[in-house]
Amino acid sequence: MTVDDVQIDGRSCAIFQRTLERVGQRWSGAVLFASVAGARRFGEYRRAVEGISDRMLALRLKELERDGFLVREVIPSTPVQVLYRPTPAGAELIAALQPLGEWGHKHLAELSLE
């Protein structure tokens, strides 16, 4: 694909921008990646997403649930268990973002991220 192959109208551009802002928000992508890597419980997400605070993790989980990327399941037990898992849309989004991650690895030195 070349730049000439890409044709984006105004509406598509706005949708693209909104999607990038949502998943590009700090920690959102990492939480989504943790979900497809097998994290289900809050503590598993905390261990998988290094450096995130409990407060921020709770906020991101709520936002990703609200946006339809994660499903929250409450299991009535003692103590109550709360599990999160990716929705089909969330898993599809991560699959779509993986090439971006691969591009980042390829161009890491150029991006000055190390």
GROMACS .gro file of N, CA, C and O in nm:
model
  456
    1MET      N    1   0.084  -0.117   0.000
    1MET     CA    2   0.000   0.000   0.000
    1MET      C    3   0.089   0.124   0.000
    1MET      O    4   0.188   0.132   0.072
    2THR      N    5   0.052   0.220  -0.080
    2THR     CA    6   0.124   0.346  -0.084
    2THR      C    7   0.032   0.457  -0.035
    2THR      O    8  -0.088   0.437  -0.018
    3VAL      N    9   0.089   0.572  -0.013
    3VAL     CA   10   0.010   0.688   0.031
    3VAL      C   11  -0.099   0.719  -0.071
    3VAL      O   12  -0.210   0.758  -0.035
    4ASP      N   13  -0.071   0.697  -0.199
    4ASP     CA   14  -0.169   0.724  -0.303
    4ASP      C   15  -0.289   0.629  -0.296
    4ASP      O   16  -0.397   0.662  -0.346
    5ASP      N   17  -0.270   0.511  -0.234
    5ASP     CA   18  -0.378   0.413  -0.222
    5ASP      C   19  -0.478   0.451  -0.112
    5ASP      O   20  -0.588   0.398  -0.109
    6VAL      N   21  -0.439   0.538  -0.021
    6VAL     CA   22  -0.521   0.573   0.093
    6VAL      C   23  -0.613   0.688   0.057
    6VAL      O   24  -0.566   0.795   0.016
    7GLN      N   25  -0.742   0.665   0.070
    7GLN     CA   26  -0.840   0.770   0.045
    7GLN      C   27  -0.929   0.779   0.169
    7GLN      O   28  -1.005   0.688   0.198
    8ILE      N   29  -0.916   0.890   0.239
    8ILE     CA   30  -0.990   0.907   0.363
    8ILE      C   31  -1.075   1.032   0.352
    8ILE      O   32  -1.023   1.141   0.327
    9ASP      N   33  -1.205   1.016   0.372
    9ASP     CA   34  -1.293   1.132   0.372
    9ASP      C   35  -1.297   1.191   0.513
    9ASP      O   36  -1.237   1.138   0.606
   10GLY      N   37  -1.365   1.301   0.529
   10GLY     CA   38  -1.370   1.370   0.658
   10GLY      C   39  -1.426   1.285   0.769
   10GLY      O   40  -1.374   1.285   0.881
   11ARG      N   41  -1.533   1.212   0.743
   11ARG     CA   42  -1.594   1.127   0.846
   11ARG      C   43  -1.498   1.016   0.888
   11ARG      O   44  -1.481   0.989   1.006
   12SER      N   45  -1.435   0.952   0.791
   12SER     CA   46  -1.339   0.845   0.822
   12SER      C   47  -1.222   0.898   0.902
   12SER      O   48  -1.173   0.832   0.994
   13CYS      N   49  -1.178   1.017   0.868
   13CYS     CA   50  -1.067   1.079   0.940
   13CYS      C   51  -1.107   1.104   1.086
   13CYS      O   52  -1.029   1.078   1.178
   14ALA      N   53  -1.228   1.152   1.109
   14ALA     CA   54  -1.275   1.178   1.245
   14ALA      C   55  -1.286   1.049   1.326
   14ALA      O   56  -1.249   1.043   1.443
   15ILE      N   57  -1.336   0.943   1.263
   15ILE     CA   58  -1.347   0.814   1.331
   15ILE      C   59  -1.209   0.760   1.364
   15ILE      O   60  -1.185   0.710   1.475
   16PHE      N   61  -1.117   0.770   1.270
   16PHE     CA   62  -0.980   0.726   1.292
   16PHE      C   63  -0.917   0.801   1.409
   16PHE      O   64  -0.857   0.741   1.498
   17GLN      N   65  -0.934   0.932   1.411
   17GLN     CA   66  -0.877   1.014   1.518
   17GLN      C   67  -0.937   0.977   1.653
   17GLN      O   68  -0.865   0.965   1.753
   18ARG      N   69  -1.067   0.957   1.658
   18ARG     CA   70  -1.133   0.921   1.785
   18ARG      C   71  -1.083   0.786   1.836
   18ARG      O   72  -1.058   0.768   1.955
   19THR      N   73  -1.066   0.692   1.745
   19THR     CA   74  -1.014   0.560   1.782
   19THR      C   75  -0.873   0.571   1.837
   19THR      O   76  -0.840   0.513   1.941
   20LEU      N   77  -0.788   0.646   1.767
   20LEU     CA   78  -0.650   0.663   1.814
   20LEU      C   79  -0.645   0.730   1.950
   20LEU      O   80  -0.565   0.692   2.037
   21GLU      N   81  -0.728   0.831   1.971
   21GLU     CA   82  -0.730   0.899   2.101
   21GLU      C   83  -0.773   0.803   2.212
   21GLU      O   84  -0.720   0.807   2.322
   22ARG      N   85  -0.868   0.716   2.183
   22ARG     CA   86  -0.917   0.622   2.283
   22ARG      C   87  -0.810   0.521   2.323
   22ARG      O   88  -0.780   0.500   2.438
   23VAL      N   89  -0.752   0.456   2.223
   23VAL     CA   90  -0.653   0.352   2.255
   23VAL      C   91  -0.516   0.410   2.281
   23VAL      O   92  -0.432   0.344   2.342
   24GLY      N   93  -0.494   0.534   2.238
   24GLY     CA   94  -0.366   0.598   2.262
   24GLY      C   95  -0.357   0.666   2.398
   24GLY      O   96  -0.252   0.713   2.437
   25GLN      N   97  -0.469   0.668   2.469
   25GLN     CA   98  -0.468   0.727   2.602
   25GLN      C   99  -0.376   0.643   2.690
   25GLN      O  100  -0.372   0.521   2.681
   26ARG      N  101  -0.300   0.710   2.776
   26ARG     CA  102  -0.200   0.640   2.856
   26ARG      C  103  -0.261   0.520   2.926
   26ARG      O  104  -0.364   0.531   2.990
   27TRP      N  105  -0.198   0.408   2.913
   27TRP     CA  106  -0.227   0.279   2.974
   27TRP      C  107  -0.338   0.200   2.903
   27TRP      O  108  -0.347   0.080   2.924
   28SER      N  109  -0.420   0.262   2.820
   28SER     CA  110  -0.530   0.188   2.757
   28SER      C  111  -0.480   0.074   2.671
   28SER      O  112  -0.530  -0.039   2.680
   29GLY      N  113  -0.382   0.101   2.586
   29GLY     CA  114  -0.329  -0.005   2.500
   29GLY      C  115  -0.267  -0.117   2.579
   29GLY      O  116  -0.287  -0.235   2.550
   30ALA      N  117  -0.194  -0.083   2.685
   30ALA     CA  118  -0.130  -0.186   2.768
   30ALA      C  119  -0.234  -0.273   2.838
   30ALA      O  120  -0.218  -0.395   2.847
   31VAL      N  121  -0.342  -0.212   2.884
   31VAL     CA  122  -0.449  -0.289   2.950
   31VAL      C  123  -0.516  -0.380   2.848
   31VAL      O  124  -0.542  -0.497   2.877
   32LEU      N  125  -0.542  -0.330   2.729
   32LEU     CA  126  -0.601  -0.414   2.625
   32LEU      C  127  -0.509  -0.529   2.588
   32LEU      O  128  -0.554  -0.643   2.575
   33PHE      N  129  -0.380  -0.501   2.571
   33PHE     CA  130  -0.286  -0.609   2.539
   33PHE      C  131  -0.282  -0.712   2.651
   33PHE      O  132  -0.275  -0.832   2.626
   34ALA      N  133  -0.288  -0.668   2.777
   34ALA     CA  134  -0.290  -0.761   2.890
   34ALA      C  135  -0.414  -0.849   2.885
   34ALA      O  136  -0.409  -0.967   2.918
   35SER      N  137  -0.526  -0.793   2.840
   35SER     CA  138  -0.650  -0.871   2.834
   35SER      C  139  -0.641  -0.985   2.733
   35SER      O  140  -0.688  -1.095   2.761
   36VAL      N  141  -0.580  -0.960   2.619
   36VAL     CA  142  -0.569  -1.068   2.521
   36VAL      C  143  -0.455  -1.163   2.555
   36VAL      O  144  -0.449  -1.273   2.502
   37ALA      N  145  -0.366  -1.120   2.646
   37ALA     CA  146  -0.257  -1.207   2.691
   37ALA      C  147  -0.302  -1.297   2.806
   37ALA      O  148  -0.224  -1.378   2.853
   38GLY      N  149  -0.426  -1.281   2.851
   38GLY     CA  150  -0.478  -1.373   2.951
   38GLY      C  151  -0.513  -1.312   3.086
   38GLY      O  152  -0.563  -1.383   3.173
   39ALA      N  153  -0.488  -1.184   3.107
   39ALA     CA  154  -0.524  -1.123   3.235
   39ALA      C  155  -0.676  -1.124   3.249
   39ALA      O  156  -0.748  -1.095   3.152
   40ARG      N  157  -0.725  -1.157   3.366
   40ARG     CA  158  -0.869  -1.159   3.391
   40ARG      C  159  -0.906  -1.082   3.517
   40ARG      O  160  -1.001  -1.009   3.520
   41ARG      N  161  -0.828  -1.100   3.622
   41ARG     CA  162  -0.857  -1.036   3.750
   41ARG      C  163  -0.773  -0.909   3.765
   41ARG      O  164  -0.670  -0.894   3.701
   42PHE      N  165  -0.819  -0.820   3.852
   42PHE     CA  166  -0.754  -0.692   3.872
   42PHE      C  167  -0.604  -0.709   3.900
   42PHE      O  168  -0.521  -0.641   3.840
   43GLY      N  169  -0.570  -0.800   3.990
   43GLY     CA  170  -0.429  -0.822   4.025
   43GLY      C  171  -0.346  -0.871   3.907
   43GLY      O  172  -0.228  -0.837   3.895
   44GLU      N  173  -0.407  -0.949   3.819
   44GLU     CA  174  -0.335  -0.996   3.700
   44GLU      C  175  -0.305  -0.880   3.606
   44GLU      O  176  -0.197  -0.872   3.548
   45TYR      N  177  -0.401  -0.789   3.593
   45TYR     CA  178  -0.377  -0.669   3.511
   45TYR      C  179  -0.266  -0.584   3.574
   45TYR      O  180  -0.179  -0.534   3.504
   46ARG      N  181  -0.271  -0.568   3.706
   46ARG     CA  182  -0.171  -0.486   3.774
   46ARG      C  183  -0.030  -0.543   3.751
   46ARG      O  184   0.064  -0.469   3.728
   47ARG      N  185  -0.016  -0.675   3.759
   47ARG     CA  186   0.114  -0.737   3.735
   47ARG      C  187   0.157  -0.727   3.589
   47ARG      O  188   0.274  -0.711   3.558
   48ALA      N  189   0.061  -0.736   3.498
   48ALA     CA  190   0.092  -0.734   3.355
   48ALA      C  191   0.127  -0.594   3.304
   48ALA      O  192   0.207  -0.579   3.211
   49VAL      N  193   0.067  -0.493   3.365
   49VAL     CA  194   0.089  -0.354   3.320
   49VAL      C  195   0.178  -0.286   3.422
   49VAL      O  196   0.132  -0.223   3.517
   50GLU      N  197   0.306  -0.298   3.401
   50GLU     CA  198   0.405  -0.247   3.496
   50GLU      C  199   0.397  -0.096   3.509
   50GLU      O  200   0.395  -0.024   3.409
   51GLY      N  201   0.390  -0.047   3.633
   51GLY     CA  202   0.393   0.096   3.658
   51GLY      C  203   0.257   0.163   3.673
   51GLY      O  204   0.250   0.279   3.712
   52ILE      N  205   0.149   0.094   3.643
   52ILE     CA  206   0.016   0.154   3.654
   52ILE      C  207  -0.030   0.152   3.799
   52ILE      O  208  -0.006   0.055   3.871
   53SER      N  209  -0.094   0.260   3.843
   53SER     CA  210  -0.147   0.264   3.980
   53SER      C  211  -0.282   0.193   3.984
   53SER      O  212  -0.349   0.176   3.882
   54ASP      N  213  -0.321   0.152   4.103
   54ASP     CA  214  -0.451   0.086   4.118
   54ASP      C  215  -0.564   0.177   4.073
   54ASP      O  216  -0.658   0.133   4.007
   55ARG      N  217  -0.555   0.303   4.109
   55ARG     CA  218  -0.659   0.399   4.072
   55ARG      C  219  -0.670   0.413   3.920
   55ARG      O  220  -0.780   0.413   3.864
   56MET      N  221  -0.557   0.426   3.853
   56MET     CA  222  -0.556   0.441   3.708
   56MET      C  223  -0.603   0.313   3.640
   56MET      O  224  -0.678   0.318   3.541
   57LEU      N  225  -0.564   0.198   3.692
   57LEU     CA  226  -0.608   0.072   3.634
   57LEU      C  227  -0.759   0.060   3.644
   57LEU      O  228  -0.826   0.023   3.547
   58ALA      N  229  -0.815   0.091   3.761
   58ALA     CA  230  -0.961   0.084   3.778
   58ALA      C  231  -1.031   0.177   3.679
   58ALA      O  232  -1.132   0.140   3.618
   59LEU      N  233  -0.976   0.297   3.660
   59LEU     CA  234  -1.035   0.393   3.567
   59LEU      C  235  -1.029   0.341   3.424
   59LEU      O  236  -1.128   0.345   3.350
   60ARG      N  237  -0.913   0.290   3.383
   60ARG     CA  238  -0.900   0.240   3.246
   60ARG      C  239  -0.990   0.119   3.222
   60ARG      O  240  -1.050   0.106   3.115
   61LEU      N  241  -1.000   0.029   3.319
   61LEU     CA  242  -1.088  -0.087   3.303
   61LEU      C  243  -1.233  -0.040   3.283
   61LEU      O  244  -1.304  -0.092   3.197
   62LYS      N  245  -1.276   0.058   3.361
   62LYS     CA  246  -1.413   0.111   3.347
   62LYS      C  247  -1.433   0.174   3.210
   62LYS      O  248  -1.537   0.154   3.146
   63GLU      N  249  -1.336   0.252   3.165
   63GLU     CA  250  -1.348   0.318   3.035
   63GLU      C  251  -1.350   0.216   2.921
   63GLU      O  252  -1.430   0.229   2.828
   64LEU      N  253  -1.264   0.117   2.928
   64LEU     CA  254  -1.259   0.016   2.822
   64LEU      C  255  -1.386  -0.069   2.822
   64LEU      O  256  -1.431  -0.113   2.715
   65GLU      N  257  -1.445  -0.089   2.939
   65GLU     CA  258  -1.574  -0.159   2.946
   65GLU      C  259  -1.682  -0.070   2.884
   65GLU      O  260  -1.762  -0.115   2.802
   66ARG      N  261  -1.685   0.056   2.923
   66ARG     CA  262  -1.783   0.152   2.870
   66ARG      C  263  -1.778   0.161   2.718
   66ARG      O  264  -1.880   0.168   2.651
   67ASP      N  265  -1.655   0.158   2.664
   67ASP     CA  266  -1.637   0.171   2.519
   67ASP      C  267  -1.659   0.041   2.443
   67ASP      O  268  -1.649   0.038   2.321
   68GLY      N  269  -1.687  -0.067   2.514
   68GLY     CA  270  -1.719  -0.194   2.448
   68GLY      C  271  -1.600  -0.279   2.412
   68GLY      O  272  -1.612  -0.373   2.333
   69PHE      N  273  -1.483  -0.252   2.473
   69PHE     CA  274  -1.364  -0.332   2.444
   69PHE      C  275  -1.343  -0.444   2.546
   69PHE      O  276  -1.275  -0.542   2.517
   70LEU      N  277  -1.397  -0.427   2.666
   70LEU     CA  278  -1.388  -0.529   2.771
   70LEU      C  279  -1.527  -0.558   2.826
   70LEU      O  280  -1.614  -0.472   2.826
   71VAL      N  281  -1.543  -0.679   2.874
   71VAL     CA  282  -1.665  -0.720   2.944
   71VAL      C  283  -1.628  -0.745   3.089
   71VAL      O  284  -1.527  -0.811   3.118
   72ARG      N  285  -1.708  -0.690   3.179
   72ARG     CA  286  -1.687  -0.710   3.324
   72ARG      C  287  -1.788  -0.812   3.372
   72ARG      O  288  -1.908  -0.800   3.348
   73GLU      N  289  -1.739  -0.915   3.440
   73GLU     CA  290  -1.825  -1.021   3.493
   73GLU      C  291  -1.805  -1.029   3.644
   73GLU      O  292  -1.692  -1.043   3.691
   74VAL      N  293  -1.915  -1.020   3.717
   74VAL     CA  294  -1.910  -1.031   3.863
   74VAL      C  295  -1.958  -1.170   3.901
   74VAL      O  296  -2.068  -1.211   3.864
   75ILE      N  297  -1.873  -1.242   3.974
   75ILE     CA  298  -1.906  -1.377   4.019
   75ILE      C  299  -1.937  -1.369   4.168
   75ILE      O  300  -1.848  -1.338   4.248
   76PRO      N  301  -2.064  -1.393   4.203
   76PRO     CA  302  -2.101  -1.385   4.344
   76PRO      C  303  -2.041  -1.501   4.422
   76PRO      O  304  -2.081  -1.616   4.407
   77SER      N  305  -1.941  -1.470   4.497
   77SER     CA  306  -1.874  -1.569   4.581
   77SER      C  307  -1.822  -1.494   4.702
   77SER      O  308  -1.841  -1.374   4.715
   78THR      N  309  -1.755  -1.563   4.791
   78THR     CA  310  -1.696  -1.496   4.906
   78THR      C  311  -1.545  -1.516   4.898
   78THR      O  312  -1.499  -1.628   4.913
   79PRO      N  313  -1.468  -1.413   4.872
   79PRO     CA  314  -1.511  -1.278   4.835
   79PRO      C  315  -1.561  -1.273   4.690
   79PRO      O  316  -1.534  -1.365   4.612
   80VAL      N  317  -1.630  -1.167   4.656
   80VAL     CA  318  -1.682  -1.149   4.520
   80VAL      C  319  -1.563  -1.143   4.423
   80VAL      O  320  -1.462  -1.080   4.452
   81GLN      N  321  -1.577  -1.210   4.311
   81GLN     CA  322  -1.473  -1.206   4.207
   81GLN      C  323  -1.522  -1.120   4.092
   81GLN      O  324  -1.637  -1.131   4.051
   82VAL      N  325  -1.435  -1.036   4.042
   82VAL     CA  326  -1.465  -0.954   3.925
   82VAL      C  327  -1.363  -0.990   3.817
   82VAL      O  328  -1.242  -0.981   3.840
   83LEU      N  329  -1.413  -1.032   3.704
   83LEU     CA  330  -1.328  -1.073   3.593
   83LEU      C  331  -1.353  -0.982   3.473
   83LEU      O  332  -1.466  -0.938   3.450
   84TYR      N  333  -1.248  -0.956   3.399
   84TYR     CA  334  -1.258  -0.878   3.276
   84TYR      C  335  -1.204  -0.963   3.162
   84TYR      O  336  -1.107  -1.035   3.179
   85ARG      N  337  -1.268  -0.952   3.048
   85ARG     CA  338  -1.219  -1.022   2.929
   85ARG      C  339  -1.248  -0.936   2.807
   85ARG      O  340  -1.340  -0.854   2.809
   86PRO      N  341  -1.168  -0.952   2.704
   86PRO     CA  342  -1.191  -0.870   2.584
   86PRO      C  343  -1.319  -0.911   2.513
   86PRO      O  344  -1.353  -1.030   2.509
   87THR      N  345  -1.389  -0.814   2.461
   87THR     CA  346  -1.503  -0.841   2.375
   87THR      C  347  -1.448  -0.879   2.238
   87THR      O  348  -1.328  -0.861   2.211
   88PRO      N  349  -1.532  -0.931   2.150
   88PRO     CA  350  -1.484  -0.954   2.013
   88PRO      C  351  -1.427  -0.825   1.950
   88PRO      O  352  -1.324  -0.830   1.883
   89ALA      N  353  -1.490  -0.711   1.976
   89ALA     CA  354  -1.439  -0.585   1.922
   89ALA      C  355  -1.303  -0.550   1.983
   89ALA      O  356  -1.214  -0.500   1.914
   90GLY      N  357  -1.285  -0.577   2.112
   90GLY     CA  358  -1.157  -0.551   2.177
   90GLY      C  359  -1.046  -0.639   2.122
   90GLY      O  360  -0.935  -0.592   2.096
   91ALA      N  361  -1.077  -0.767   2.102
   91ALA     CA  362  -0.978  -0.859   2.045
   91ALA      C  363  -0.945  -0.819   1.901
   91ALA      O  364  -0.828  -0.823   1.859
   92GLU      N  365  -1.045  -0.776   1.826
   92GLU     CA  366  -1.024  -0.732   1.689
   92GLU      C  367  -0.938  -0.605   1.685
   92GLU      O  368  -0.849  -0.592   1.599
   93LEU      N  369  -0.962  -0.515   1.779
   93LEU     CA  370  -0.882  -0.393   1.786
   93LEU      C  371  -0.736  -0.425   1.814
   93LEU      O  372  -0.646  -0.371   1.750
   94ILE      N  373  -0.710  -0.514   1.909
   94ILE     CA  374  -0.571  -0.552   1.940
   94ILE      C  375  -0.505  -0.616   1.818
   94ILE      O  376  -0.390  -0.586   1.787
   95ALA      N  377  -0.579  -0.701   1.747
   95ALA     CA  378  -0.523  -0.762   1.626
   95ALA      C  379  -0.489  -0.654   1.523
   95ALA      O  380  -0.386  -0.663   1.455
   96ALA      N  381  -0.573  -0.551   1.515
   96ALA     CA  382  -0.547  -0.441   1.421
   96ALA      C  383  -0.427  -0.357   1.465
   96ALA      O  384  -0.356  -0.301   1.381
   97LEU      N  385  -0.404  -0.347   1.597
   97LEU     CA  386  -0.294  -0.265   1.648
   97LEU      C  387  -0.159  -0.337   1.648
   97LEU      O  388  -0.055  -0.272   1.656
   98GLN      N  389  -0.160  -0.470   1.639
   98GLN     CA  390  -0.034  -0.544   1.643
   98GLN      C  391   0.065  -0.499   1.536
   98GLN      O  392   0.183  -0.485   1.565
   99PRO      N  393   0.022  -0.474   1.412
   99PRO     CA  394   0.119  -0.424   1.314
   99PRO      C  395   0.182  -0.290   1.356
   99PRO      O  396   0.298  -0.265   1.326
  100LEU      N  397   0.109  -0.208   1.427
  100LEU     CA  398   0.164  -0.082   1.476
  100LEU      C  399   0.275  -0.110   1.577
  100LEU      O  400   0.380  -0.046   1.575
  101GLY      N  401   0.253  -0.208   1.666
  101GLY     CA  402   0.357  -0.247   1.760
  101GLY      C  403   0.479  -0.302   1.690
  101GLY      O  404   0.593  -0.272   1.728
  102GLU      N  405   0.457  -0.382   1.588
  102GLU     CA  406   0.568  -0.437   1.511
  102GLU      C  407   0.646  -0.324   1.441
  102GLU      O  408   0.769  -0.325   1.437
  103TRP      N  409   0.574  -0.227   1.389
  103TRP     CA  410   0.639  -0.111   1.327
  103TRP      C  411   0.724  -0.038   1.430
  103TRP      O  412   0.835   0.002   1.402
  104GLY      N  413   0.672  -0.023   1.551
  104GLY     CA  414   0.746   0.042   1.658
  104GLY      C  415   0.875  -0.030   1.691
  104GLY      O  416   0.980   0.032   1.711
  105HIS      N  417   0.868  -0.164   1.697
  105HIS     CA  418   0.991  -0.242   1.724
  105HIS      C  419   1.093  -0.221   1.612
  105HIS      O  420   1.212  -0.207   1.638
  106LYS      N  421   1.045  -0.220   1.490
  106LYS     CA  422   1.134  -0.206   1.375
  106LYS      C  423   1.202  -0.069   1.374
  106LYS      O  424   1.318  -0.056   1.337
  107HIS      N  425   1.131   0.034   1.416
  107HIS     CA  426   1.181   0.171   1.409
  107HIS      C  427   1.213   0.230   1.547
  107HIS      O  428   1.220   0.351   1.561
  108LEU      N  429   1.235   0.145   1.644
  108LEU     CA  430   1.256   0.190   1.782
  108LEU      C  431   1.369   0.291   1.794
  108LEU      O  432   1.355   0.394   1.859
  109ALA      N  433   1.480   0.264   1.729
  109ALA     CA  434   1.595   0.355   1.738
  109ALA      C  435   1.562   0.494   1.682
  109ALA      O  436   1.600   0.596   1.736
  110GLU      N  437   1.487   0.495   1.574
  110GLU     CA  438   1.449   0.622   1.512
  110GLU      C  439   1.352   0.701   1.598
  110GLU      O  440   1.347   0.823   1.593
  111LEU      N  441   1.274   0.630   1.678
  111LEU     CA  442   1.170   0.696   1.760
  111LEU      C  443   1.224   0.750   1.891
  111LEU      O  444   1.153   0.818   1.962
  112SER      N  445   1.346   0.718   1.925
  112SER     CA  446   1.409   0.762   2.051
  112SER      C  447   1.325   0.721   2.171
  112SER      O  448   1.303   0.800   2.263
  113LEU      N  449   1.276   0.597   2.171
  113LEU     CA  450   1.194   0.548   2.282
  113LEU      C  451   1.276   0.472   2.386
  113LEU      O  452   1.227   0.441   2.492
  114GLU      N  453   1.397   0.440   2.354
  114GLU     CA  454   1.478   0.361   2.449
  114GLU      C  455   1.540   0.447   2.553
  114GLU      O  456   1.567   0.561   2.538
   0.00000   0.00000   0.00000
